[in-house]
XYZ file of N, CA, C and O in Angstrom:
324
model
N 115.547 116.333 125.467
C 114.596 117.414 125.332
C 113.346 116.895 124.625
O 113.366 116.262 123.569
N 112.149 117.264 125.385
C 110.875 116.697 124.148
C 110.668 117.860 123.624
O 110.803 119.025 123.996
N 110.071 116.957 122.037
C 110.237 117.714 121.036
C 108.379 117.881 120.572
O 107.845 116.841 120.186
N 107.721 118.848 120.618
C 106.322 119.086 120.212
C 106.052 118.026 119.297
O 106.985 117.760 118.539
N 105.096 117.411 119.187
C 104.056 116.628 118.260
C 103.043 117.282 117.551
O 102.045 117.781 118.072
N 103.458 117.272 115.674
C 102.658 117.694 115.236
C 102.293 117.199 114.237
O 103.083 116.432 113.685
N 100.764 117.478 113.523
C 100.807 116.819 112.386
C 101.442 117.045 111.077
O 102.497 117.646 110.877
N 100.888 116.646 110.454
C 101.801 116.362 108.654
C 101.469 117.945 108.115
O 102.350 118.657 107.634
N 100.187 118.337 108.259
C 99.853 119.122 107.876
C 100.470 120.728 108.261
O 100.743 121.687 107.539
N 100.556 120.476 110.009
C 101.724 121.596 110.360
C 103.012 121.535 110.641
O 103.796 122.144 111.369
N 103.052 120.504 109.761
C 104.681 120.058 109.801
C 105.473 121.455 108.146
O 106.377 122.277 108.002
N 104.281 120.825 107.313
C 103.894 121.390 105.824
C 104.293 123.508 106.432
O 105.276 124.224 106.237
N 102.941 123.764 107.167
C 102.620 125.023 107.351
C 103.610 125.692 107.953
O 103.798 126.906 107.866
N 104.269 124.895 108.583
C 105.831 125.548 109.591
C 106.887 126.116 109.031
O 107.421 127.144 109.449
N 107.403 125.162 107.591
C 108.143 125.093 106.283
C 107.492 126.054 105.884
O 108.195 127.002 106.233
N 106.741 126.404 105.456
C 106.233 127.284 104.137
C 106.585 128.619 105.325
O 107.375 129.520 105.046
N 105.812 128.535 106.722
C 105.918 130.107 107.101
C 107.438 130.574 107.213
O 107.779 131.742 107.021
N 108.209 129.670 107.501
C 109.820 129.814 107.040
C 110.733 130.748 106.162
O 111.443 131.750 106.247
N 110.194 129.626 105.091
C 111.059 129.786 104.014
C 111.361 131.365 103.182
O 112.246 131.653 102.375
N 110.329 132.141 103.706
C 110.760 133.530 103.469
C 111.725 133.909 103.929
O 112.430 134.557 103.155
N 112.196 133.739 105.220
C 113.393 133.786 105.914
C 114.643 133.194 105.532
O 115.751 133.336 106.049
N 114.104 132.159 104.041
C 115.711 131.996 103.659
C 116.473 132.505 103.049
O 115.927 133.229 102.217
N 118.073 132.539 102.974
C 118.709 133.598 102.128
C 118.078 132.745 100.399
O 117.505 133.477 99.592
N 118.172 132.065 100.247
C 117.696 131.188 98.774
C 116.178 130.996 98.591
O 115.630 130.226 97.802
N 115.731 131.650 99.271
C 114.082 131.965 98.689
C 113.481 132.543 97.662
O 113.728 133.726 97.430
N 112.594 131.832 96.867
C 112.487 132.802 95.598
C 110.757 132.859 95.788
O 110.198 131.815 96.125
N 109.609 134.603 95.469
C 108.994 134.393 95.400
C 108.145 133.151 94.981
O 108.612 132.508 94.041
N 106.939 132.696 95.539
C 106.361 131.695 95.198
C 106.203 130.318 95.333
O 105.286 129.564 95.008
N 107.808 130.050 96.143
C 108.425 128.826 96.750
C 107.909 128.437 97.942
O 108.199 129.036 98.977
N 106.865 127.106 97.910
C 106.160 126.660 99.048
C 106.403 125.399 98.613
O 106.556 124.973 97.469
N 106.428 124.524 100.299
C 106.150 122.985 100.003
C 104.424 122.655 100.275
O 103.450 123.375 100.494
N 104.584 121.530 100.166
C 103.302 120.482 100.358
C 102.988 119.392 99.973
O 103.366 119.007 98.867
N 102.179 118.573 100.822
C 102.052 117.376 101.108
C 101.311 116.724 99.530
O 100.417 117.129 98.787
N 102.224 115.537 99.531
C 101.494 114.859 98.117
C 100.003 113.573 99.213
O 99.905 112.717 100.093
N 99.494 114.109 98.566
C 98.298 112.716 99.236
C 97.946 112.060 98.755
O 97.749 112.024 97.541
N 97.663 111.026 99.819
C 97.306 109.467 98.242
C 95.938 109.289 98.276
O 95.518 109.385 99.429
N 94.836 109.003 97.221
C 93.687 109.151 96.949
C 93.150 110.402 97.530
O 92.108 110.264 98.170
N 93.622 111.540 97.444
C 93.020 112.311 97.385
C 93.552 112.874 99.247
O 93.687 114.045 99.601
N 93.648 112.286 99.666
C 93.662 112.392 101.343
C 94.917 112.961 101.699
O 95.976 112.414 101.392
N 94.833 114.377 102.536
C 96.111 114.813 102.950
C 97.022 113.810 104.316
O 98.179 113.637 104.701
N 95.649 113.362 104.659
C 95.939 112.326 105.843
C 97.062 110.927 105.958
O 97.846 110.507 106.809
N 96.602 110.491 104.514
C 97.375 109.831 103.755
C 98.448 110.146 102.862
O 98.494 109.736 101.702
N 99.379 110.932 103.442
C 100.243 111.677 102.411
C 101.130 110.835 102.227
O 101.371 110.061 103.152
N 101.833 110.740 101.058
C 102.712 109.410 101.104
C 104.279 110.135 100.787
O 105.293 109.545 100.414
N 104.096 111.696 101.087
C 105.273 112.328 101.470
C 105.393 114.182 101.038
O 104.406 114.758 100.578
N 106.402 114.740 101.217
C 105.830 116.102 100.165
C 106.900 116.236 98.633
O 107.579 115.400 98.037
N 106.621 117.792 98.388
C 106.795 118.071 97.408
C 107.265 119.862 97.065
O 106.226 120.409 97.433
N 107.690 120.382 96.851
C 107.431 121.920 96.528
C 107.495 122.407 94.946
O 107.816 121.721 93.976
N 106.994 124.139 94.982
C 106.793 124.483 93.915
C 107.300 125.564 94.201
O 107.716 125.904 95.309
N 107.297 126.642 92.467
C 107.587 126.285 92.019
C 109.023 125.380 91.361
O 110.109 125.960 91.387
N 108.931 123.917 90.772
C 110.505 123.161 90.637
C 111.473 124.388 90.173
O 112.566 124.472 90.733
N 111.164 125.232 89.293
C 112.077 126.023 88.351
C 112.594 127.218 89.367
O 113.128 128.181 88.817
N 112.478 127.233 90.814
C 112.895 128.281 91.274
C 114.101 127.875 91.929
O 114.376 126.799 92.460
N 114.959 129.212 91.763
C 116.251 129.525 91.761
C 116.998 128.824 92.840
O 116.736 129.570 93.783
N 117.981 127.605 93.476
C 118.203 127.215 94.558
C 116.782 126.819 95.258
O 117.084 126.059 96.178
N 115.906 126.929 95.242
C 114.259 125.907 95.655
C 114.936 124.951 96.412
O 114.573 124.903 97.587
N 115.972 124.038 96.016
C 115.196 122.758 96.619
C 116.379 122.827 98.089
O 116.300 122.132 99.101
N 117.591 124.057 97.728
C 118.380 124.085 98.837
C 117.829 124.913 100.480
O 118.150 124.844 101.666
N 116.705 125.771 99.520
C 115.897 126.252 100.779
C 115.024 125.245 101.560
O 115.011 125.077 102.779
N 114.332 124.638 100.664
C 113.692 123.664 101.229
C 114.004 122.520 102.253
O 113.284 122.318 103.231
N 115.104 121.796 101.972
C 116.303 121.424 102.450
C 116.562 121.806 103.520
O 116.349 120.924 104.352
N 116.908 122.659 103.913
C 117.534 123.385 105.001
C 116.518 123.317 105.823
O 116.554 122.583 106.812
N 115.245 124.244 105.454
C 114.348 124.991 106.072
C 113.603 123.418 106.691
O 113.266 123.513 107.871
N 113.289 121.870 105.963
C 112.972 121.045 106.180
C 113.415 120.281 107.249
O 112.718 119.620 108.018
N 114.803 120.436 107.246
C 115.441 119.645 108.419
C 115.472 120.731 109.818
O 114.949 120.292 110.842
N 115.805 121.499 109.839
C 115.467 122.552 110.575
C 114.075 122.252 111.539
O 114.182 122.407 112.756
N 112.846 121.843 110.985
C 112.016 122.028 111.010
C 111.550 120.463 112.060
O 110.994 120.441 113.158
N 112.028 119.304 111.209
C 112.290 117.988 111.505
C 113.340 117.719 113.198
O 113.201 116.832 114.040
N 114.160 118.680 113.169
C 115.004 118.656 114.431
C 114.013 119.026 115.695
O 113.898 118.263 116.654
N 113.296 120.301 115.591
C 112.390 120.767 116.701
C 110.783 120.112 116.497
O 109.822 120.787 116.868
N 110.603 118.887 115.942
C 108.994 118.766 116.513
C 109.388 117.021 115.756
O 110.210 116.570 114.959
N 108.440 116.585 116.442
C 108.008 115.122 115.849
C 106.746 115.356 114.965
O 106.030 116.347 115.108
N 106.508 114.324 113.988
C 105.696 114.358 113.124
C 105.085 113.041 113.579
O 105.579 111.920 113.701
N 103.920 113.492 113.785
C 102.935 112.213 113.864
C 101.742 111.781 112.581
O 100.601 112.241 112.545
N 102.246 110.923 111.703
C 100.990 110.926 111.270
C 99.043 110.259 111.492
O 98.001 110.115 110.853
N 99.696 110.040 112.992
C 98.204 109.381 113.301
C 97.712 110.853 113.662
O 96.708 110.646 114.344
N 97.785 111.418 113.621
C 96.920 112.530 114.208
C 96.391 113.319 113.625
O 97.092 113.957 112.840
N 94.713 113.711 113.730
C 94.297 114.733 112.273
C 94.271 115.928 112.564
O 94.219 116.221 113.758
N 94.291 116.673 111.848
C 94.074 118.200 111.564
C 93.084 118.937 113.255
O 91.879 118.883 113.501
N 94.078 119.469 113.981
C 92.751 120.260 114.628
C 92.164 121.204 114.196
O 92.897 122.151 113.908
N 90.969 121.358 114.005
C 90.282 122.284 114.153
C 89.262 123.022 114.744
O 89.005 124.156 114.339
């Protein structure tokens, strides 16, 4: 089966529109991309917030691989807009 190609950035936006939908979601709980010098382009991987929320990183988790199964991540590719 091919799997959509997307970037880093809506790899990020896919996860976050998610994660409301998880049973372990706690207001406020979003991921995102750490970037290196400043550049989302250059992300050298992600991250979420807030750490202190309740089960966080099992939603994330889930909601991440989930996410990773239905699309490829390309990072040569920039942001359309």
């Amino acid at each position: 089966m091919h799997k959509p190609i997307i970037t880093p950035e809506e790899f990020v936006n896919e996860i976050n529109r998610r994660l409301p939908e998880h049973d372990c979601y706690s207001t406020g709980l979003q991921m995102f991309l750490v970037p290196r010098n400043g550049r989302c382009e250059d992300a050298i991987g992600i991250d979420w917030e807030p750490r202190t929320a309740r089960n966080g990183v099992i939603a994330v988790s889930e909601i991440h691989n989930e996410v990773a199964n239905e699309f490829v991540v390309s990072k040569h590719l920039r942001r359309r807009h």
